[in-house]
N, CA, C and O atoms as a GROMACS GRO file, in nm:
protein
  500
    1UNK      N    1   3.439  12.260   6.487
    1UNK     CA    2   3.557  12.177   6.467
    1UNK      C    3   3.546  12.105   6.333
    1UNK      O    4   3.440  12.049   6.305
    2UNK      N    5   3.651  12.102   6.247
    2UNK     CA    6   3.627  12.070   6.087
    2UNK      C    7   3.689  11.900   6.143
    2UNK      O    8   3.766  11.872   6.235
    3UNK      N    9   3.623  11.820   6.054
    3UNK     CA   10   3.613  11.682   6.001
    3UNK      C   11   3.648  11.643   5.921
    3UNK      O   12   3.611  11.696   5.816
    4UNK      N   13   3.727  11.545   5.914
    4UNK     CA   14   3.746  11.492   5.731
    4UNK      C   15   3.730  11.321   5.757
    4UNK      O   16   3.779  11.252   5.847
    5UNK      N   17   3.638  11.279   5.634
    5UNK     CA   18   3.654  11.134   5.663
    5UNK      C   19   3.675  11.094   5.524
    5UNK      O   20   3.601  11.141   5.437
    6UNK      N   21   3.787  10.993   5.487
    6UNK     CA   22   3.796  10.968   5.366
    6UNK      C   23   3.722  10.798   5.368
    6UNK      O   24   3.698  10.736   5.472
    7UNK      N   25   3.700  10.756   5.249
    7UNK     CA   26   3.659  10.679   5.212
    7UNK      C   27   3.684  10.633   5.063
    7UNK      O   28   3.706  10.730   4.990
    8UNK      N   29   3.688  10.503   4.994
    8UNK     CA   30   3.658  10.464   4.865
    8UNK      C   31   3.766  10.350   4.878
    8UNK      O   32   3.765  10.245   4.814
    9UNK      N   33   3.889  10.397   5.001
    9UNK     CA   34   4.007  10.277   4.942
    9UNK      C   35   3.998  10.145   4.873
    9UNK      O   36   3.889  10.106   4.831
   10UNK      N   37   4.131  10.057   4.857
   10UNK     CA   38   4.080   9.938   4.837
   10UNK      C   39   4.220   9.879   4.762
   10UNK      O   40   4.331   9.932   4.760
   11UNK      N   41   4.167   9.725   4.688
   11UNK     CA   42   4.292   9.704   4.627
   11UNK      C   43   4.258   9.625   4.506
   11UNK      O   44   4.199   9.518   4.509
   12UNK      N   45   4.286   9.665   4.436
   12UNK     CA   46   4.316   9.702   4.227
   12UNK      C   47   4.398   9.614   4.158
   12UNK      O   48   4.509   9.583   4.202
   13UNK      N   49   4.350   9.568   4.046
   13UNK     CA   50   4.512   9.550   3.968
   13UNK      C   51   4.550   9.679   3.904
   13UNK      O   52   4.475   9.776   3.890
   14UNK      N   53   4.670   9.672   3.870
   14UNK     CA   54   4.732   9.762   3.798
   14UNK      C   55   4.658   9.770   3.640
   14UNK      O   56   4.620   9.678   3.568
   15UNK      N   57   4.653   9.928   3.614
   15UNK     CA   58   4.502   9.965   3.495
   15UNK      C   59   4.462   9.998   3.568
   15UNK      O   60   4.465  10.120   3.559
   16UNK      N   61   4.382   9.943   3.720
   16UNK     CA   62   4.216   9.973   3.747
   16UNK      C   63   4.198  10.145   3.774
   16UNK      O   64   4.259  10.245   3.737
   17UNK      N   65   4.077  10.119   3.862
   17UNK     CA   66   4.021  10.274   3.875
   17UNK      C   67   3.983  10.249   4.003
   17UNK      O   68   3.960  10.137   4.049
   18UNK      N   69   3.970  10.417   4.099
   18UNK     CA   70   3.929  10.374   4.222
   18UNK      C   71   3.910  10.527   4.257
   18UNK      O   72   4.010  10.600   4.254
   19UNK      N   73   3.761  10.588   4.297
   19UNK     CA   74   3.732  10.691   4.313
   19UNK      C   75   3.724  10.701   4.506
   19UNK      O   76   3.650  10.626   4.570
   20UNK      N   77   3.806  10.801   4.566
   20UNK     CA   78   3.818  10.786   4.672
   20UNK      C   79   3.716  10.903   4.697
   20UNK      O   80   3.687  10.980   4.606
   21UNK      N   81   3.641  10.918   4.880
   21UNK     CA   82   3.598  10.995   4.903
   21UNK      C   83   3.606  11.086   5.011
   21UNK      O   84   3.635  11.023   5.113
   22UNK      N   85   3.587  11.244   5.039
   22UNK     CA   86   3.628  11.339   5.155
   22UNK      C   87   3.517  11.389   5.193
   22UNK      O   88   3.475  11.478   5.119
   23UNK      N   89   3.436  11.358   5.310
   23UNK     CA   90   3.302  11.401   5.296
   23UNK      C   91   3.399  11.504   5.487
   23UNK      O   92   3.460  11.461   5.584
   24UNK      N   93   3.362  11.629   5.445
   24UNK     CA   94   3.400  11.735   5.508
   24UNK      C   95   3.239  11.800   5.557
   24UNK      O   96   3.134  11.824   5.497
   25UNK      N   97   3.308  11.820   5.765
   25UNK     CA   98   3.209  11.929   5.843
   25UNK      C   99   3.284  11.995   5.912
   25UNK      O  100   3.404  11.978   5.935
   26UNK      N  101   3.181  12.110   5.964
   26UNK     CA  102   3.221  12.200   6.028
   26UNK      C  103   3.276  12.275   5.973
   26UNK      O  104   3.336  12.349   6.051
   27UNK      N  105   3.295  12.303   5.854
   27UNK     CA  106   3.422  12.389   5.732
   27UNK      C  107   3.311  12.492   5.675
   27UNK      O  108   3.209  12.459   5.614
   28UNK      N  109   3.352  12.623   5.708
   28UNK     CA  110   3.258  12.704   5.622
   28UNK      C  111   3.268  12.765   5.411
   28UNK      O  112   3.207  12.856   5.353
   29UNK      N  113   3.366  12.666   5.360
   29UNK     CA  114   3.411  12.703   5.246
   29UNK      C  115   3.412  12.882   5.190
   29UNK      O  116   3.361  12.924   5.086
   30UNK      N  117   3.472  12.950   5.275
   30UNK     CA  118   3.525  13.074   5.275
   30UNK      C  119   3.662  13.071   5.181
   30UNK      O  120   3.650  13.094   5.060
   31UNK      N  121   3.782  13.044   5.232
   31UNK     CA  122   3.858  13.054   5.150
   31UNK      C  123   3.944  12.871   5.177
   31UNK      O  124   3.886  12.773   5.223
   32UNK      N  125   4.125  12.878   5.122
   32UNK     CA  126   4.164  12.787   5.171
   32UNK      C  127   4.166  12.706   5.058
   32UNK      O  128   4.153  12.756   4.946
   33UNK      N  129   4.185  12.538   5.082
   33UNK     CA  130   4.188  12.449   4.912
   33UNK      C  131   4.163  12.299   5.010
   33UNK      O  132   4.140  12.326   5.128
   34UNK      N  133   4.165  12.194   4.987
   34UNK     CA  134   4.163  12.037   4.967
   34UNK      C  135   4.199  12.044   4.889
   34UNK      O  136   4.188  12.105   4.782
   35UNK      N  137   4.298  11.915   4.976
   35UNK     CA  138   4.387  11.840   4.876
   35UNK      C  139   4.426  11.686   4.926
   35UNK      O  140   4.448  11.675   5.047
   36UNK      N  141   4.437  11.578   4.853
   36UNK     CA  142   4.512  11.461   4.874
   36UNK      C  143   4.616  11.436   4.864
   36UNK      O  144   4.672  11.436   4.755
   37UNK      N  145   4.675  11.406   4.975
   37UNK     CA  146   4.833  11.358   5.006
   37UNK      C  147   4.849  11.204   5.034
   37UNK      O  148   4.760  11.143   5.094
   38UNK      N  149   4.937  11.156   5.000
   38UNK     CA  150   4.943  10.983   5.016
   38UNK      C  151   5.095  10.985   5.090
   38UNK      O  152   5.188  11.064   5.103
   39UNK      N  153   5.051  10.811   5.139
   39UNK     CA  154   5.192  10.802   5.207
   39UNK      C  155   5.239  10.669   5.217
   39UNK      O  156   5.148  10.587   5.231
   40UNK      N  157   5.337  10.629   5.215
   40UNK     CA  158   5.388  10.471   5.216
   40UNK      C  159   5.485  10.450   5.336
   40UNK      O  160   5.540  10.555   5.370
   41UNK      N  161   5.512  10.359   5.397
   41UNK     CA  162   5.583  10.366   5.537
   41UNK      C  163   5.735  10.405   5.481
   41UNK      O  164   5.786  10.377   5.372
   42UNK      N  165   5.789  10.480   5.595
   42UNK     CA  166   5.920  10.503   5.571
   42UNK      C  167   5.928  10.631   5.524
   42UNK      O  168   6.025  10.695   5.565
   43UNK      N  169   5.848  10.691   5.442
   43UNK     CA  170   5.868  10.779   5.353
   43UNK      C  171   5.744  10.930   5.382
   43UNK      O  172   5.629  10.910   5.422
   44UNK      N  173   5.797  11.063   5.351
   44UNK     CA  174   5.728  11.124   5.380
   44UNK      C  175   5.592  11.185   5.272
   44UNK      O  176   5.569  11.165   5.153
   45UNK      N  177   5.527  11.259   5.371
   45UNK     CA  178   5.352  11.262   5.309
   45UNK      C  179   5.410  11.324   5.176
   45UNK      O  180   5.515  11.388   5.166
   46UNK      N  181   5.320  11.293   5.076
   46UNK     CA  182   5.341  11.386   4.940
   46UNK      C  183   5.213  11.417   4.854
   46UNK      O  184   5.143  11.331   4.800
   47UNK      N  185   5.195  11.549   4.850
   47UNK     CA  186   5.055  11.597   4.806
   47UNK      C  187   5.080  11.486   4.635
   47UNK      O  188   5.169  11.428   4.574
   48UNK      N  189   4.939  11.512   4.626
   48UNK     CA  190   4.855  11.405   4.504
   48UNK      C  191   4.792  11.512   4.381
   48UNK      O  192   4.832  11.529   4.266
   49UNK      N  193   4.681  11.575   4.454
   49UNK     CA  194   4.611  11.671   4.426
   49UNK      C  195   4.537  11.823   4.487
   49UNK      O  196   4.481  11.812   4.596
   50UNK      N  197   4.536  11.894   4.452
   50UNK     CA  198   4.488  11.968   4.563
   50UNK      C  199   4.325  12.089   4.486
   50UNK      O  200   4.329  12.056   4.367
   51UNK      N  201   4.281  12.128   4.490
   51UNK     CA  202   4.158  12.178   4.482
   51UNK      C  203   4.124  12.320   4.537
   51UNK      O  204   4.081  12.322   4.652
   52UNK      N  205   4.139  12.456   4.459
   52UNK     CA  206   4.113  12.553   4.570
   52UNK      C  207   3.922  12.558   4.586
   52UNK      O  208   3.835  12.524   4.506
   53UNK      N  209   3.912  12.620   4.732
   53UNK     CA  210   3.749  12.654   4.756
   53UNK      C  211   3.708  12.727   4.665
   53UNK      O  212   3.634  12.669   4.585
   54UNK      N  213   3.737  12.884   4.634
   54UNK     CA  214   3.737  12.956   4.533
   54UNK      C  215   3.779  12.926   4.428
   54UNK      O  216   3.895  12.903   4.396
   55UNK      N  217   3.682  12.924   4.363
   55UNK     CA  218   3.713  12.920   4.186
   55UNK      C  219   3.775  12.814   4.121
   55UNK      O  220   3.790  12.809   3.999
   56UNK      N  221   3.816  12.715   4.212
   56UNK     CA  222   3.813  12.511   4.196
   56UNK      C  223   3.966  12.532   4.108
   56UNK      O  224   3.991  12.442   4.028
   57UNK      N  225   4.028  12.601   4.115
   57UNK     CA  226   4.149  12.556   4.025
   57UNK      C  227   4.189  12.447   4.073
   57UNK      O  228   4.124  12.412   4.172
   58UNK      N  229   4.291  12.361   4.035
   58UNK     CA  230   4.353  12.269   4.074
   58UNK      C  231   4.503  12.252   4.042
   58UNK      O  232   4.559  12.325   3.961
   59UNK      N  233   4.586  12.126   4.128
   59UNK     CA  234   4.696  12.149   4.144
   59UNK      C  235   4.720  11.980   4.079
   59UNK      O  236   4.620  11.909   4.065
   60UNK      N  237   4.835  11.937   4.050
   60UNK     CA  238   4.884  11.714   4.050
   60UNK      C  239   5.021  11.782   4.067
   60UNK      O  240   5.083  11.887   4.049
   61UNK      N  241   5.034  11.623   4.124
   61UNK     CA  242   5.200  11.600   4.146
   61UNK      C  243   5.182  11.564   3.971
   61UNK      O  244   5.088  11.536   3.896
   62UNK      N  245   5.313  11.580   3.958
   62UNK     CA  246   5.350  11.505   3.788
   62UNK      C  247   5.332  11.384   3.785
   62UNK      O  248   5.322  11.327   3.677
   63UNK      N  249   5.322  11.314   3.908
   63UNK     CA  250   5.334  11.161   3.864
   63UNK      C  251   5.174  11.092   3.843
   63UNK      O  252   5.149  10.976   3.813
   64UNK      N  253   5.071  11.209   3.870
   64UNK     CA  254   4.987  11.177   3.866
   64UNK      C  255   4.891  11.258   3.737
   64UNK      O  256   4.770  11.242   3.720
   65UNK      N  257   4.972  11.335   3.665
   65UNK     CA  258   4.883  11.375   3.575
   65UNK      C  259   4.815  11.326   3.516
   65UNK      O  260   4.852  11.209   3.506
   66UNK      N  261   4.678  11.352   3.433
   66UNK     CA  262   4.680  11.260   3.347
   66UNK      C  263   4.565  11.168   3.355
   66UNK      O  264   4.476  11.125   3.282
   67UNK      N  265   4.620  11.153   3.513
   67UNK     CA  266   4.567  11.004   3.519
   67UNK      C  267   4.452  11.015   3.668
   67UNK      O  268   4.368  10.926   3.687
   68UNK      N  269   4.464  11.117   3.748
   68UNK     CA  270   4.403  11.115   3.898
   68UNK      C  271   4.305  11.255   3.829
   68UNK      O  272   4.347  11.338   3.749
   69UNK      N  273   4.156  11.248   3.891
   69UNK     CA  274   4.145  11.441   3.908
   69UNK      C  275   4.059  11.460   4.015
   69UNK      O  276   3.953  11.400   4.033
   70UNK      N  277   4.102  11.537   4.079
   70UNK     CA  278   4.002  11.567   4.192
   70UNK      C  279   3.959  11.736   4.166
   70UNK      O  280   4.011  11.836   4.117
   71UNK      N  281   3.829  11.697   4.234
   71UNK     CA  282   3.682  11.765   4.194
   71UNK      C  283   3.623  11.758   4.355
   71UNK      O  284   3.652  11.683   4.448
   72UNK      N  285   3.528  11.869   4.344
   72UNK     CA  286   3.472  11.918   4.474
   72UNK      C  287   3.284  11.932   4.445
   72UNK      O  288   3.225  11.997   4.358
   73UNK      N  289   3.232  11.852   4.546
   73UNK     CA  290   3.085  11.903   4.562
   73UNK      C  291   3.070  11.986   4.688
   73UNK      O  292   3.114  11.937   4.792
   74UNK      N  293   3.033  12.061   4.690
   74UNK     CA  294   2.993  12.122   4.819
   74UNK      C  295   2.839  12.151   4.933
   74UNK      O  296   2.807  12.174   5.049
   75UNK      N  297   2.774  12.124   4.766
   75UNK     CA  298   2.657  12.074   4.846
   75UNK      C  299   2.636  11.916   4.882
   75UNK      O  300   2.526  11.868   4.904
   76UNK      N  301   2.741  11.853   4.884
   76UNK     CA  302   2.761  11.748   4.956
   76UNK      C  303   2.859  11.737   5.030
   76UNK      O  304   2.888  11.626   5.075
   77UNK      N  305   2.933  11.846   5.061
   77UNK     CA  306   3.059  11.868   5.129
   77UNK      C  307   3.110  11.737   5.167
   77UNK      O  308   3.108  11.651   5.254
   78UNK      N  309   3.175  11.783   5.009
   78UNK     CA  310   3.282  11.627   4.961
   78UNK      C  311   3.359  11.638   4.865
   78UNK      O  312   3.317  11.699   4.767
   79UNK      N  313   3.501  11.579   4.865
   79UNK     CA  314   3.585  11.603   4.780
   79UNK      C  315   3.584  11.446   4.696
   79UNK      O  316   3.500  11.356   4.703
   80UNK      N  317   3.682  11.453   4.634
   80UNK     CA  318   3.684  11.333   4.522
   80UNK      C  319   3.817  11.298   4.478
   80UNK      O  320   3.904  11.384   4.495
   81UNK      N  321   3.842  11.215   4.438
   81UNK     CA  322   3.982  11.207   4.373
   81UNK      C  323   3.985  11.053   4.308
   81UNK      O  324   4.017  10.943   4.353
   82UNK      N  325   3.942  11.097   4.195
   82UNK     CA  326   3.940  10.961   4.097
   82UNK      C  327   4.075  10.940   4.017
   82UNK      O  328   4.145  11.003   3.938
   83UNK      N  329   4.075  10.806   4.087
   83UNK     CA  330   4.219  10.791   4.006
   83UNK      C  331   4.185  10.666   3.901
   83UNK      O  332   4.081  10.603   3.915
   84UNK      N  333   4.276  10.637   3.803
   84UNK     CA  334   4.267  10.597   3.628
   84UNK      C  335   4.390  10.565   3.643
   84UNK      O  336   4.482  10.616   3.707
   85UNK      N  337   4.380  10.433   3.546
   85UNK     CA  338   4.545  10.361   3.518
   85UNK      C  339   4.631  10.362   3.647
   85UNK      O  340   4.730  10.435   3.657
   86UNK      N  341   4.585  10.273   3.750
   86UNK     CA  342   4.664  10.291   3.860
   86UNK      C  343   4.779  10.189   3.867
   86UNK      O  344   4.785  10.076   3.818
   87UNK      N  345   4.875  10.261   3.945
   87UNK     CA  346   5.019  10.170   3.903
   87UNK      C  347   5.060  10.145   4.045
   87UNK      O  348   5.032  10.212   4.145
   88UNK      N  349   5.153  10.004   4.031
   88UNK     CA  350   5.210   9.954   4.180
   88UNK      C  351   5.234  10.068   4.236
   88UNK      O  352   5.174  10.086   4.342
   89UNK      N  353   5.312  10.160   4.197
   89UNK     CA  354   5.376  10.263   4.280
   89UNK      C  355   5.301  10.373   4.351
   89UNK      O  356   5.354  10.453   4.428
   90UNK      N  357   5.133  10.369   4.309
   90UNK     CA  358   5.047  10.434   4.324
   90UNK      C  359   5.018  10.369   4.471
   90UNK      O  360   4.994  10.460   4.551
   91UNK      N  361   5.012  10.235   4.534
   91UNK     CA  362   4.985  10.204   4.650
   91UNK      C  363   5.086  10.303   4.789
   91UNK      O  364   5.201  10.345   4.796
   92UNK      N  365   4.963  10.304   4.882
   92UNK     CA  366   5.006  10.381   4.980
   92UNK      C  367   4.833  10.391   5.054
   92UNK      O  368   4.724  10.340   5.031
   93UNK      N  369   4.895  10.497   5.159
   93UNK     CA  370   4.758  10.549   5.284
   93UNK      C  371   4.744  10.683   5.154
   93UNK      O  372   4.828  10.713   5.069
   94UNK      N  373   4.596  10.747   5.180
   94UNK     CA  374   4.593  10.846   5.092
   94UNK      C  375   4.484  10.906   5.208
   94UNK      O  376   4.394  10.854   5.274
   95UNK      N  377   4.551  11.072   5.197
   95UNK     CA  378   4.489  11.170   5.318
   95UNK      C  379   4.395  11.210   5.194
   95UNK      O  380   4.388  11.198   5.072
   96UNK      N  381   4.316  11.276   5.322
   96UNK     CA  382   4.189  11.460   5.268
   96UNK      C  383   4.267  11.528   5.367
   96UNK      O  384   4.313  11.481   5.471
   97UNK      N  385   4.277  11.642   5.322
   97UNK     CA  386   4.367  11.772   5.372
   97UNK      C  387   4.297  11.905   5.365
   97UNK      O  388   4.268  11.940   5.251
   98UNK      N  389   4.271  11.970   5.443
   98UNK     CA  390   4.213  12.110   5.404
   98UNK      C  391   4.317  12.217   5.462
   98UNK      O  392   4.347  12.200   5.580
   99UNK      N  393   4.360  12.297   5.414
   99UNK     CA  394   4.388  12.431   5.439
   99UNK      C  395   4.318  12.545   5.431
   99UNK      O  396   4.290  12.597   5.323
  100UNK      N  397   4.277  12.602   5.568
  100UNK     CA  398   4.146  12.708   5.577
  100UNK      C  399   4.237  12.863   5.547
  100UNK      O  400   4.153  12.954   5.550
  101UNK      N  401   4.334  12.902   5.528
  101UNK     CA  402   4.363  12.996   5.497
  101UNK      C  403   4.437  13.061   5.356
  101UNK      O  404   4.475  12.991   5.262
  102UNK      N  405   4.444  13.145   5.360
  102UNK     CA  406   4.409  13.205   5.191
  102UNK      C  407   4.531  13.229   5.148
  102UNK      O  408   4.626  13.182   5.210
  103UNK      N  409   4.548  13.303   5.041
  103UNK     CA  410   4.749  13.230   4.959
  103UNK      C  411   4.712  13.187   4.852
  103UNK      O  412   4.607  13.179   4.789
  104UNK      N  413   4.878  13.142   4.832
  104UNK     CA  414   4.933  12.997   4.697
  104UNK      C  415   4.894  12.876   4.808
  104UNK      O  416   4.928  12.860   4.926
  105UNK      N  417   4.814  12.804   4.724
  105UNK     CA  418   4.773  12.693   4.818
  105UNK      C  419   4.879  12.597   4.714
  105UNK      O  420   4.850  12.582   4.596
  106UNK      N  421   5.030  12.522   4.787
  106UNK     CA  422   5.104  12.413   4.709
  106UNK      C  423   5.085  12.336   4.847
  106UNK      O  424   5.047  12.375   4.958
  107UNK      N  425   5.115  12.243   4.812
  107UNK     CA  426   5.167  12.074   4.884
  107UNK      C  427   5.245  12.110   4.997
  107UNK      O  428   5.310  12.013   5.034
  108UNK      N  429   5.261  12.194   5.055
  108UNK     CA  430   5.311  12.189   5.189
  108UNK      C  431   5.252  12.168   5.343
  108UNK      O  432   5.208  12.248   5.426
  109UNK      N  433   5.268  12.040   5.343
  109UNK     CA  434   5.205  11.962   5.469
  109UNK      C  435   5.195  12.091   5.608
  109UNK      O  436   5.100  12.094   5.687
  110UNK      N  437   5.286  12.168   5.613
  110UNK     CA  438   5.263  12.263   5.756
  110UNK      C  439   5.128  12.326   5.740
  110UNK      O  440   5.058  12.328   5.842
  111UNK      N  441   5.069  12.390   5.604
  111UNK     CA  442   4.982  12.465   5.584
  111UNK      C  443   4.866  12.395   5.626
  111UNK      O  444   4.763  12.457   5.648
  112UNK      N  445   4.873  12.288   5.636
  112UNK     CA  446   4.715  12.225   5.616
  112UNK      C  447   4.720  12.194   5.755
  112UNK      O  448   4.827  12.155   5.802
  113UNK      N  449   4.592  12.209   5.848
  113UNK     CA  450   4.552  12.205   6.025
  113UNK      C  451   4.459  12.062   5.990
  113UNK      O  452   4.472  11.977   6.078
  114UNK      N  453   4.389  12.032   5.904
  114UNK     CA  454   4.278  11.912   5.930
  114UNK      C  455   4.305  11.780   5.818
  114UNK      O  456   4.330  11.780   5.697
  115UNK      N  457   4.292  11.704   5.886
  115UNK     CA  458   4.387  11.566   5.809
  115UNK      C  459   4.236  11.493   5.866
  115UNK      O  460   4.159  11.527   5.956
  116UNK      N  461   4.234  11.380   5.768
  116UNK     CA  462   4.171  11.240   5.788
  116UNK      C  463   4.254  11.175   5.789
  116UNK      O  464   4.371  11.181   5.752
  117UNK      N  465   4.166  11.072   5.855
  117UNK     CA  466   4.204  10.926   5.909
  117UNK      C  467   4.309  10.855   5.828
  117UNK      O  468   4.416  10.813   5.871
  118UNK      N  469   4.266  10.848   5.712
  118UNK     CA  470   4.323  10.783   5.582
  118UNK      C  471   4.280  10.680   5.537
  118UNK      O  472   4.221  10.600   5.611
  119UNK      N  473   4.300  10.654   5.396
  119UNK     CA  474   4.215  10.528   5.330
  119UNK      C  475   4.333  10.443   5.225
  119UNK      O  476   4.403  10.500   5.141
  120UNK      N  477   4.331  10.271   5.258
  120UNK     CA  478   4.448  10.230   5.262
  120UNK      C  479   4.417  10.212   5.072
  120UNK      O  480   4.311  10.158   5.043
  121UNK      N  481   4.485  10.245   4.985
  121UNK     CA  482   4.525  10.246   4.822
  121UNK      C  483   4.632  10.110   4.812
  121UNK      O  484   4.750  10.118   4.849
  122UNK      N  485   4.575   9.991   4.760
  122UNK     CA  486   4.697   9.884   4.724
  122UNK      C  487   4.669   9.844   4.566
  122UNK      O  488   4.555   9.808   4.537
  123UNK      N  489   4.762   9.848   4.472
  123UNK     CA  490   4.746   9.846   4.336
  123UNK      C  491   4.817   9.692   4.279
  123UNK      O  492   4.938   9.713   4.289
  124UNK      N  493   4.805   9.599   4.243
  124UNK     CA  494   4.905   9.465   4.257
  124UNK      C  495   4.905   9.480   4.080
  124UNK      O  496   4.822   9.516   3.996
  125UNK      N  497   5.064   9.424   4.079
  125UNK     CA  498   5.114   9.403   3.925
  125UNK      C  499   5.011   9.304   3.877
  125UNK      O  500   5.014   9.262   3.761
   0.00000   0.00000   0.00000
């Protein structure tokens, strides 16, 4: 049974930095991607970043170019997602997401079976 526990949240001024963490079990890194999705009440999940298993390409929303990158250890089976210059609008819950099957791995919440808990992101002007 795969696991995801995120960790790093917290709350920032606007500028700061805040490296969140996905420490993942039970996942045999065969194929599939991680990725971070965030969320603010009212409003629906919206991928951040995403990470394939194979060959680490990566994916950002536009609003985060630039400025977020997530990166994968696996011999610590753990994901990452450091974010830089964080802005009010950046506050929200922020998931770890894995999708174990193989494809175009994009931001579509159906694809992904294993979600964490979530880790609360608050950024103040």
């Amino acid at each position: 049974q795969v696991q995801l526990v995120e960790s790093g949240g917290g709350s920032v001024q606007a500028g700061g930095s805040l490296k969140l963490s996905c420490i993942i079990s039970g996942f045999t890194y065969s194929s599939g991607c991680l990725a971070w999705f965030r969320q603010t009440p009212g409003k629906a999940r919206e991928g951040v970043a995403r990470i394939n298993v194979r060959g680490g390409s990566t994916l950002y929303a536009d609003s985060v170019k630039g400025r977020f990158t997530i990166s994968r250890d696996f011999a610590q089976n753990t994901v990452y997602l450091q974010m830089s210059g964080l802005k009010p609008e950046d506050t929200a819950t922020y998931y770890c997401a894995l999708r174990e099957t193989g494809g175009y791995c994009s931001f579509e919440t159906r694809y992904f079976g294993s979600w964490g808990q979530g880790t609360q992101v608050t950024v103040s002007s």
